[in-house]
PDB file of C-alpha atoms in Angstrom:
ATOM      1  CA  UNK A   1      21.171  15.455   0.777  1.00 54.00           C
ATOM      2  CA  UNK A   2      21.973  17.479  -2.772  1.00 55.00           C
ATOM      3  CA  UNK A   3      20.729  18.353  -6.722  1.00 56.00           C
ATOM      4  CA  UNK A   4      22.585  16.979  -9.073  1.00 54.00           C
ATOM      5  CA  UNK A   5      20.358  17.185 -12.337  1.00 54.00           C
ATOM      6  CA  UNK A   6      17.284  16.153 -12.235  1.00 53.00           C
ATOM      7  CA  UNK A   7      18.145  13.763  -9.031  1.00 56.00           C
ATOM      8  CA  UNK A   8      18.905  13.604  -5.710  1.00 57.00           C
ATOM      9  CA  UNK A   9      21.838  12.240  -4.069  1.00 55.00           C
ATOM     10  CA  UNK A  10      23.237  12.097  -0.188  1.00 56.00           C
ATOM     11  CA  UNK A  11      26.020  14.215  -0.034  1.00 52.00           C
ATOM     12  CA  UNK A  12      28.772  11.577   1.225  1.00 49.00           C
ATOM     13  CA  UNK A  13      28.186   9.299  -2.493  1.00 46.00           C
ATOM     14  CA  UNK A  14      29.148  12.726  -4.812  1.00 51.00           C
ATOM     15  CA  UNK A  15      31.395  11.881  -6.749  1.00 52.00           C
ATOM     16  CA  UNK A  16      31.194  15.335  -8.773  1.00 58.00           C
ATOM     17  CA  UNK A  17      32.274  18.827  -7.300  1.00 69.00           C
ATOM     18  CA  UNK A  18      29.282  20.857  -6.040  1.00 71.00           C
ATOM     19  CA  UNK A  19      29.049  23.496  -3.922  1.00 75.00           C
ATOM     20  CA  UNK A  20      26.083  24.362  -1.713  1.00 76.00           C
ATOM     21  CA  UNK A  21      25.187  27.525  -0.306  1.00 80.00           C
ATOM     22  CA  UNK A  22      22.035  27.055   1.928  1.00 80.00           C
ATOM     23  CA  UNK A  23      19.532  29.929   3.031  1.00 81.00           C
ATOM     24  CA  UNK A  24      21.791  29.995   6.891  1.00 82.00           C
ATOM     25  CA  UNK A  25      24.720  30.508   4.136  1.00 81.00           C
ATOM     26  CA  UNK A  26      23.006  32.951   2.777  1.00 79.00           C
ATOM     27  CA  UNK A  27      21.670  34.827   5.242  1.00 78.00           C
ATOM     28  CA  UNK A  28      24.665  35.950   6.902  1.00 79.00           C
ATOM     29  CA  UNK A  29      24.892  38.853   4.620  1.00 77.00           C
ATOM     30  CA  UNK A  30      22.814  41.254   3.528  1.00 75.00           C
ATOM     31  CA  UNK A  31      22.695  40.255  -0.465  1.00 74.00           C
ATOM     32  CA  UNK A  32      20.441  42.259  -2.960  1.00 74.00           C
ATOM     33  CA  UNK A  33      21.148  39.605  -5.782  1.00 76.00           C
ATOM     34  CA  UNK A  34      21.561  36.292  -6.498  1.00 79.00           C
ATOM     35  CA  UNK A  35      25.270  36.504  -7.677  1.00 78.00           C
ATOM     36  CA  UNK A  36      26.315  38.337  -3.875  1.00 77.00           C
ATOM     37  CA  UNK A  37      25.470  35.186  -2.654  1.00 78.00           C
ATOM     38  CA  UNK A  38      27.171  33.347  -4.230  1.00 79.00           C
ATOM     39  CA  UNK A  39      30.157  35.733  -3.747  1.00 79.00           C
ATOM     40  CA  UNK A  40      33.291  34.678  -1.029  1.00 78.00           C
ATOM     41  CA  UNK A  41      30.704  31.217   0.026  1.00 78.00           C
ATOM     42  CA  UNK A  42      31.434  29.113  -3.301  1.00 77.00           C
ATOM     43  CA  UNK A  43      35.179  27.654  -3.782  1.00 78.00           C
ATOM     44  CA  UNK A  44      36.058  27.615  -7.178  1.00 78.00           C
ATOM     45  CA  UNK A  45      33.543  30.171  -8.827  1.00 81.00           C
ATOM     46  CA  UNK A  46      34.774  33.393  -9.831  1.00 82.00           C
ATOM     47  CA  UNK A  47      31.929  36.161  -9.063  1.00 81.00           C
ATOM     48  CA  UNK A  48      33.355  39.638 -11.025  1.00 80.00           C
ATOM     49  CA  UNK A  49      31.251  42.590 -10.155  1.00 78.00           C
ATOM     50  CA  UNK A  50      31.885  43.955 -13.465  1.00 77.00           C
ATOM     51  CA  UNK A  51      29.741  47.767 -12.733  1.00 75.00           C
ATOM     52  CA  UNK A  52      30.363  49.659 -10.526  1.00 71.00           C
ATOM     53  CA  UNK A  53      26.738  50.909 -10.351  1.00 71.00           C
ATOM     54  CA  UNK A  54      24.911  50.307  -7.759  1.00 66.00           C
ATOM     55  CA  UNK A  55      23.010  46.482  -7.864  1.00 65.00           C
ATOM     56  CA  UNK A  56      24.600  46.736 -11.224  1.00 70.00           C
ATOM     57  CA  UNK A  57      25.514  43.478 -13.071  1.00 71.00           C
ATOM     58  CA  UNK A  58      27.942  40.550 -11.674  1.00 77.00           C
ATOM     59  CA  UNK A  59      30.167  38.226 -13.620  1.00 79.00           C
ATOM     60  CA  UNK A  60      29.537  34.844 -12.094  1.00 81.00           C
ATOM     61  CA  UNK A  61      32.766  32.360 -13.699  1.00 81.00           C
ATOM     62  CA  UNK A  62      32.561  28.500 -12.646  1.00 80.00           C
ATOM     63  CA  UNK A  63      35.217  26.781 -14.991  1.00 68.00           C
ATOM     64  CA  UNK A  64      36.418  29.521 -16.735  1.00 68.00           C
ATOM     65  CA  UNK A  65      36.283  30.768 -20.446  1.00 65.00           C
ATOM     66  CA  UNK A  66      34.792  27.774 -22.709  1.00 58.00           C
ATOM     67  CA  UNK A  67      33.063  29.264 -24.940  1.00 60.00           C
ATOM     68  CA  UNK A  68      33.775  32.172 -27.277  1.00 60.00           C
ATOM     69  CA  UNK A  69      29.439  33.279 -25.886  1.00 62.00           C
ATOM     70  CA  UNK A  70      30.856  34.240 -22.750  1.00 68.00           C
ATOM     71  CA  UNK A  71      31.869  31.978 -19.811  1.00 74.00           C
ATOM     72  CA  UNK A  72      27.792  32.028 -17.329  1.00 80.00           C
ATOM     73  CA  UNK A  73      26.856  29.366 -16.817  1.00 84.00           C
ATOM     74  CA  UNK A  74      23.334  27.250 -17.316  1.00 85.00           C
ATOM     75  CA  UNK A  75      20.619  28.169 -14.145  1.00 87.00           C
ATOM     76  CA  UNK A  76      18.751  25.790 -13.123  1.00 87.00           C
ATOM     77  CA  UNK A  77      15.230  27.358 -10.822  1.00 89.00           C
ATOM     78  CA  UNK A  78      13.167  24.620  -9.229  1.00 87.00           C
ATOM     79  CA  UNK A  79      13.950  22.684 -12.573  1.00 83.00           C
ATOM     80  CA  UNK A  80      13.669  25.053 -15.716  1.00 86.00           C
ATOM     81  CA  UNK A  81      17.150  26.326 -17.181  1.00 86.00           C
ATOM     82  CA  UNK A  82      16.358  30.168 -17.175  1.00 85.00           C
ATOM     83  CA  UNK A  83      18.520  32.737 -19.509  1.00 78.00           C
ATOM     84  CA  UNK A  84      21.156  34.692 -17.564  1.00 73.00           C
ATOM     85  CA  UNK A  85      19.310  38.403 -18.272  1.00 69.00           C
ATOM     86  CA  UNK A  86      16.413  36.314 -16.496  1.00 70.00           C
ATOM     87  CA  UNK A  87      17.746  35.504 -12.798  1.00 74.00           C
ATOM     88  CA  UNK A  88      18.042  38.610 -11.383  1.00 73.00           C
ATOM     89  CA  UNK A  89      14.836  38.763 -11.666  1.00 79.00           C
ATOM     90  CA  UNK A  90      14.391  36.381  -8.566  1.00 82.00           C
ATOM     91  CA  UNK A  91      14.646  37.814  -4.577  1.00 82.00           C
ATOM     92  CA  UNK A  92      17.166  36.032  -3.119  1.00 82.00           C
ATOM     93  CA  UNK A  93      15.187  35.506   0.092  1.00 83.00           C
ATOM     94  CA  UNK A  94      13.357  33.445  -1.702  1.00 85.00           C
ATOM     95  CA  UNK A  95      15.920  30.461  -2.183  1.00 86.00           C
ATOM     96  CA  UNK A  96      16.399  27.869  -0.642  1.00 88.00           C
ATOM     97  CA  UNK A  97      19.560  26.126  -1.005  1.00 86.00           C
ATOM     98  CA  UNK A  98      21.689  27.337  -4.220  1.00 86.00           C
ATOM     99  CA  UNK A  99      23.663  23.616  -5.933  1.00 84.00           C
ATOM    100  CA  UNK A 100      26.670  24.756  -8.278  1.00 85.00           C
ATOM    101  CA  UNK A 101      27.437  21.783 -10.620  1.00 82.00           C
ATOM    102  CA  UNK A 102      30.964  22.691 -11.510  1.00 79.00           C
ATOM    103  CA  UNK A 103      32.644  19.320 -13.216  1.00 76.00           C
ATOM    104  CA  UNK A 104      31.918  18.660 -16.373  1.00 70.00           C
ATOM    105  CA  UNK A 105      29.955  14.905 -15.373  1.00 69.00           C
ATOM    106  CA  UNK A 106      27.827  16.471 -13.369  1.00 63.00           C
ATOM    107  CA  UNK A 107      26.662  19.739 -15.574  1.00 65.00           C
ATOM    108  CA  UNK A 108      26.428  16.658 -19.146  1.00 71.00           C
ATOM    109  CA  UNK A 109      23.033  16.034 -18.437  1.00 77.00           C
ATOM    110  CA  UNK A 110      22.628  19.800 -20.131  1.00 77.00           C
ATOM    111  CA  UNK A 111      24.619  19.748 -22.765  1.00 78.00           C
ATOM    112  CA  UNK A 112      26.384  22.092 -24.505  1.00 78.00           C
ATOM    113  CA  UNK A 113      24.506  24.130 -22.376  1.00 78.00           C
ATOM    114  CA  UNK A 114      25.671  23.394 -18.980  1.00 78.00           C
ATOM    115  CA  UNK A 115      29.387  23.139 -20.515  1.00 79.00           C
ATOM    116  CA  UNK A 116      30.304  26.187 -18.326  1.00 81.00           C
ATOM    117  CA  UNK A 117      28.273  25.055 -15.008  1.00 82.00           C
ATOM    118  CA  UNK A 118      25.282  24.720 -13.815  1.00 84.00           C
ATOM    119  CA  UNK A 119      23.296  26.851 -10.636  1.00 86.00           C
ATOM    120  CA  UNK A 120      20.778  24.331  -9.222  1.00 86.00           C
ATOM    121  CA  UNK A 121      18.093  27.265  -7.632  1.00 88.00           C
ATOM    122  CA  UNK A 122      15.439  26.174  -5.153  1.00 88.00           C
ATOM    123  CA  UNK A 123      13.124  28.274  -4.202  1.00 90.00           C
ATOM    124  CA  UNK A 124      11.555  28.267  -1.530  1.00 88.00           C
ATOM    125  CA  UNK A 125       7.398  26.221  -1.033  1.00 87.00           C
ATOM    126  CA  UNK A 126       4.597  25.877   1.129  1.00 84.00           C
ATOM    127  CA  UNK A 127       4.704  23.492   4.682  1.00 84.00           C
ATOM    128  CA  UNK A 128       2.198  22.154   5.891  1.00 89.00           C
ATOM    129  CA  UNK A 129       0.569  23.338   9.255  1.00 89.00           C
ATOM    130  CA  UNK A 130      -0.462  26.510   9.844  1.00 90.00           C
ATOM    131  CA  UNK A 131       0.449  29.729   8.505  1.00 88.00           C
ATOM    132  CA  UNK A 132       3.389  31.754   9.704  1.00 85.00           C
ATOM    133  CA  UNK A 133       4.648  35.447   8.540  1.00 87.00           C
ATOM    134  CA  UNK A 134       7.993  36.313   8.369  1.00 82.00           C
ATOM    135  CA  UNK A 135       9.047  40.047   7.956  1.00 85.00           C
ATOM    136  CA  UNK A 136      12.727  40.950   6.792  1.00 79.00           C
ATOM    137  CA  UNK A 137      13.946  44.633   6.506  1.00 81.00           C
ATOM    138  CA  UNK A 138      17.243  46.197   6.025  1.00 76.00           C
ATOM    139  CA  UNK A 139      18.367  49.439   6.448  1.00 80.00           C
ATOM    140  CA  UNK A 140      21.843  50.776   5.935  1.00 76.00           C
ATOM    141  CA  UNK A 141      23.169  55.143   6.846  1.00 81.00           C
ATOM    142  CA  UNK A 142      26.065  56.429   4.543  1.00 80.00           C
ATOM    143  CA  UNK A 143      28.109  59.406   5.678  1.00 83.00           C
ATOM    144  CA  UNK A 144      30.680  60.999   3.673  1.00 82.00           C
ATOM    145  CA  UNK A 145      34.188  59.758   5.202  1.00 83.00           C
ATOM    146  CA  UNK A 146      35.807  63.059   4.916  1.00 87.00           C
ATOM    147  CA  UNK A 147      34.861  66.392   3.278  1.00 87.00           C
ATOM    148  CA  UNK A 148      37.683  68.539   0.939  1.00 87.00           C
ATOM    149  CA  UNK A 149      38.274  71.373   1.440  1.00 89.00           C
ATOM    150  CA  UNK A 150      38.043  72.162  -2.586  1.00 90.00           C
ATOM    151  CA  UNK A 151      38.345  75.670  -5.038  1.00 92.00           C
ATOM    152  CA  UNK A 152      34.886  77.403  -5.693  1.00 92.00           C
ATOM    153  CA  UNK A 153      33.885  78.461  -8.980  1.00 93.00           C
ATOM    154  CA  UNK A 154      35.413  82.226  -8.365  1.00 95.00           C
ATOM    155  CA  UNK A 155      38.869  80.544  -6.599  1.00 93.00           C
ATOM    156  CA  UNK A 156      40.096  78.109  -9.801  1.00 92.00           C
ATOM    157  CA  UNK A 157      40.062  79.934 -12.380  1.00 93.00           C
ATOM    158  CA  UNK A 158      41.958  82.919  -9.854  1.00 94.00           C
ATOM    159  CA  UNK A 159      44.469  79.713  -9.747  1.00 92.00           C
ATOM    160  CA  UNK A 160      44.228  78.638 -13.343  1.00 90.00           C
TER     161      UNK A 160
END
């Protein structure tokens, strides 16, 4: 089942260009943001890192440059359109599925806001039955690959 606009359709019945990213796909790598969860998993979606800083924003381009106001797609979280600046506040671990609507017909219900494509996000919800507590942790290690022997201040002054 794929979420399309205000409803859902069976994947075989969808005629528009859509790409689905499941929770299982997102757990294959460490994602600190939504843009990293899309990067490399969705054909026809270009995710470009615009900043060299850790956790810096990325540019998501689905249908090319569609307007002079930018090319960011419309993000819809659980049926509610949200601003691009607020989408980085969403924890990638809370996302159940993401559908990227790439063609104009799929995005037509959102009007001009969907001209650059639509990213529909479905977050996790509570389930019936016993409560389950999940814990997920990540760690990383950084080491200097090769330490260069550089001049100190006195040697640099003498060299210069």
